[in-house]
């Protein structure tokens, strides 16, 4: 979606040029200028570096003829989701490391493009789309044709669904372990008293 301040600028420009003989051409020129300004702002923005790396050309992204965003594709594009780095940053995990390969930073780039746990699925995706996937080309591959979009969606959904399920299992186990620890007689925990913590 075009940022609000650019839409406001565009509407002001359309209002100023409303009496021109070829209003359709003026509207088209103004929209082109709006999109040019947006691309310039996008390229120079300091926030959202991961998303900007994936979606380098907003016109390519906006002009796609297929592809709805779902929960997991949004996680790929935003780097917010079931990733150690993100969960650590928001205080849900003690470490940002990958639980599968112990790489220090578990983020969207690591999960979808590097982690050895998913190499077979990643390779199957590359065979299906007939190209090696990387953060720098994944979006252009997706928008090229519907079958590519669907292949990427299947890959991302498989990876993230599996990771989310496994993280829920780990959380339940951590919860049980803390209940076991806090409900164990102190004598067993500290070797001092026999009263219970809970």
Coordinates of C-alpha atoms in Angstrom, one line a residue:
X1 CA 0.0 0.0 0.0
X2 CA 1.3 3.4 -0.9
X3 CA 2.3 5.4 2.2
X4 CA -0.3 7.9 3.3
X5 CA 1.9 11.0 2.9
X6 CA 2.5 10.1 -0.7
X7 CA -1.2 9.5 -1.3
X8 CA -1.8 12.9 0.2
X9 CA 0.8 14.5 -2.1
X10 CA -0.7 12.6 -5.1
X11 CA -4.2 13.9 -4.3
X12 CA -3.0 17.5 -4.0
X13 CA -1.2 17.2 -7.4
X14 CA -4.4 15.8 -9.0
X15 CA -6.4 18.6 -7.6
X16 CA -3.9 21.2 -8.9
X17 CA -4.0 19.6 -12.4
X18 CA -7.7 18.9 -12.5
X19 CA -8.4 21.4 -15.3
X20 CA -5.8 20.1 -17.7
X21 CA -7.3 19.0 -21.0
X22 CA -5.9 15.4 -20.7
X23 CA -6.8 14.6 -17.1
X24 CA -6.2 10.9 -17.6
X25 CA -2.6 11.6 -18.8
X26 CA -2.1 13.9 -15.8
X27 CA -3.4 11.3 -13.4
X28 CA -1.1 8.7 -14.9
X29 CA 2.0 11.0 -14.7
X30 CA 1.2 11.9 -11.1
X31 CA 0.8 8.2 -10.2
X32 CA 4.2 7.4 -11.9
X33 CA 5.8 10.2 -9.9
X34 CA 4.2 8.9 -6.7
X35 CA 5.6 5.4 -7.3
X36 CA 9.0 6.9 -8.2
X37 CA 9.0 8.8 -4.9
X38 CA 8.0 5.7 -3.0
X39 CA 10.7 3.6 -4.5
X40 CA 13.3 6.3 -3.6
X41 CA 12.0 6.5 0.0
X42 CA 12.0 2.7 0.2
X43 CA 15.5 2.4 -1.0
X44 CA 16.8 5.0 1.5
X45 CA 14.7 3.9 4.5
X46 CA 16.8 2.8 7.6
X47 CA 14.2 0.5 9.0
X48 CA 13.0 -2.8 7.5
X49 CA 16.3 -3.8 6.0
X50 CA 15.3 -7.4 5.7
X51 CA 12.0 -6.7 3.9
X52 CA 13.7 -4.1 1.7
X53 CA 16.3 -6.7 0.7
X54 CA 13.6 -9.2 -0.3
X55 CA 11.3 -6.6 -2.0
X56 CA 13.8 -4.5 -3.8
X57 CA 11.5 -3.2 -6.5
X58 CA 8.1 -2.1 -5.1
X59 CA 6.6 -1.9 -8.6
X60 CA 7.5 -5.5 -9.3
X61 CA 5.8 -6.4 -6.0
X62 CA 2.7 -4.2 -6.5
X63 CA 2.3 -5.4 -10.1
X64 CA 2.2 -9.1 -9.4
X65 CA -0.8 -10.8 -10.9
X66 CA -1.0 -13.6 -8.2
X67 CA -0.1 -14.4 -4.7
X68 CA -1.9 -13.6 -1.5
X69 CA 0.1 -13.0 1.7
X70 CA -0.5 -15.6 4.5
X71 CA 0.7 -15.8 8.0
X72 CA 4.0 -17.6 7.2
X73 CA 4.8 -15.6 4.1
X74 CA 4.5 -12.5 6.2
X75 CA 7.0 -14.0 8.6
X76 CA 9.4 -14.6 5.8
X77 CA 9.0 -11.0 4.6
X78 CA 9.1 -9.4 8.0
X79 CA 11.6 -11.6 9.9
X80 CA 9.1 -11.6 12.7
X81 CA 7.9 -15.1 13.7
X82 CA 9.2 -18.4 15.0
X83 CA 12.8 -17.4 14.7
X84 CA 15.3 -17.6 17.6
X85 CA 16.5 -14.1 17.0
X86 CA 13.0 -12.6 17.1
X87 CA 11.8 -14.7 20.0
X88 CA 15.0 -13.8 22.0
X89 CA 14.5 -10.1 21.2
X90 CA 11.0 -10.1 22.6
X91 CA 12.0 -12.0 25.7
X92 CA 10.5 -15.4 24.8
X93 CA 13.8 -17.3 24.5
X94 CA 17.1 -17.1 26.4
X95 CA 19.2 -17.3 23.2
X96 CA 18.9 -16.3 19.5
X97 CA 20.6 -19.5 18.4
X98 CA 19.1 -22.0 16.0
X99 CA 17.8 -25.1 17.8
X100 CA 18.5 -27.3 14.8
X101 CA 22.1 -26.4 14.0
X102 CA 23.2 -24.1 16.9
X103 CA 24.1 -21.3 14.5
X104 CA 24.3 -18.2 16.6
X105 CA 21.6 -16.2 14.9
X106 CA 18.3 -18.0 13.9
X107 CA 16.5 -15.5 11.7
X108 CA 14.5 -15.7 8.4
X109 CA 17.6 -15.7 6.3
X110 CA 19.2 -18.5 8.3
X111 CA 16.0 -20.7 8.4
X112 CA 14.9 -20.4 4.8
X113 CA 18.3 -20.0 3.0
X114 CA 21.0 -21.5 5.1
X115 CA 20.0 -24.0 7.8
X116 CA 21.1 -27.5 7.1
X117 CA 18.0 -29.0 8.6
X118 CA 15.9 -27.8 5.6
X119 CA 18.4 -28.4 2.8
X120 CA 16.3 -31.2 1.2
X121 CA 13.1 -29.1 1.2
X122 CA 15.1 -26.1 0.0
X123 CA 16.7 -28.1 -2.8
X124 CA 13.3 -29.5 -3.8
X125 CA 12.0 -25.9 -4.0
X126 CA 15.0 -24.9 -6.2
X127 CA 14.3 -27.8 -8.5
X128 CA 10.6 -26.9 -8.8
X129 CA 11.3 -23.2 -9.5
X130 CA 14.4 -24.1 -11.7
X131 CA 16.6 -21.6 -9.9
X132 CA 18.7 -21.4 -6.8
X133 CA 16.9 -19.3 -4.2
X134 CA 18.4 -16.5 -2.1
X135 CA 17.1 -13.5 -0.2
X136 CA 18.0 -11.4 -3.2
X137 CA 15.9 -13.3 -5.8
X138 CA 13.1 -15.0 -3.8
X139 CA 10.5 -12.3 -4.4
X140 CA 11.3 -12.0 -8.2
X141 CA 11.0 -15.8 -8.4
X142 CA 7.7 -15.7 -6.5
X143 CA 6.1 -13.0 -8.7
X144 CA 7.4 -14.5 -12.0
X145 CA 4.6 -17.1 -12.1
X146 CA 1.8 -18.6 -9.9
X147 CA 3.4 -22.0 -9.7
X148 CA 6.6 -20.5 -8.2
X149 CA 4.6 -18.5 -5.7
X150 CA 2.7 -21.6 -4.6
X151 CA 6.0 -23.6 -4.4
X152 CA 7.5 -21.0 -2.1
X153 CA 4.4 -20.9 0.0
X154 CA 4.4 -24.6 0.5
X155 CA 8.1 -24.6 1.5
X156 CA 7.7 -21.7 3.9
X157 CA 4.5 -23.1 5.4
X158 CA 6.1 -26.5 5.9
X159 CA 9.2 -25.0 7.6
X160 CA 7.3 -22.6 9.8
X161 CA 4.5 -25.0 10.8
X162 CA 7.1 -27.6 11.8
X163 CA 9.2 -25.1 13.8
X164 CA 6.1 -23.7 15.5
X165 CA 4.9 -27.1 16.5
X166 CA 8.3 -28.0 17.9
X167 CA 8.6 -24.7 19.8
X168 CA 5.2 -25.4 21.4
X169 CA 6.4 -28.8 22.5
X170 CA 9.6 -27.3 23.9
X171 CA 7.6 -24.7 25.8
X172 CA 5.3 -27.4 27.3
X173 CA 8.3 -29.4 28.3
X174 CA 9.9 -26.3 29.9
X175 CA 6.6 -25.6 31.7
X176 CA 6.5 -29.2 33.0
X177 CA 10.1 -29.1 34.1
X178 CA 9.5 -25.9 36.1
X179 CA 6.4 -27.4 37.7
X180 CA 8.4 -30.5 38.6
X181 CA 11.3 -28.4 39.9
X182 CA 9.1 -26.1 42.0
X183 CA 6.9 -28.9 43.3
X184 CA 9.7 -31.1 44.4
X185 CA 10.5 -31.4 48.1
X186 CA 13.2 -29.0 49.0
X187 CA 15.2 -31.9 50.5
X188 CA 15.5 -33.3 47.0
X189 CA 16.4 -29.9 45.4
X190 CA 18.7 -28.5 48.1
X191 CA 19.2 -31.3 50.5
X192 CA 18.0 -29.2 53.4
X193 CA 14.3 -29.3 54.1
X194 CA 11.5 -31.6 53.1
X195 CA 8.7 -29.0 52.7
X196 CA 7.4 -28.3 49.2
X197 CA 8.0 -25.1 47.2
X198 CA 4.4 -25.1 46.0

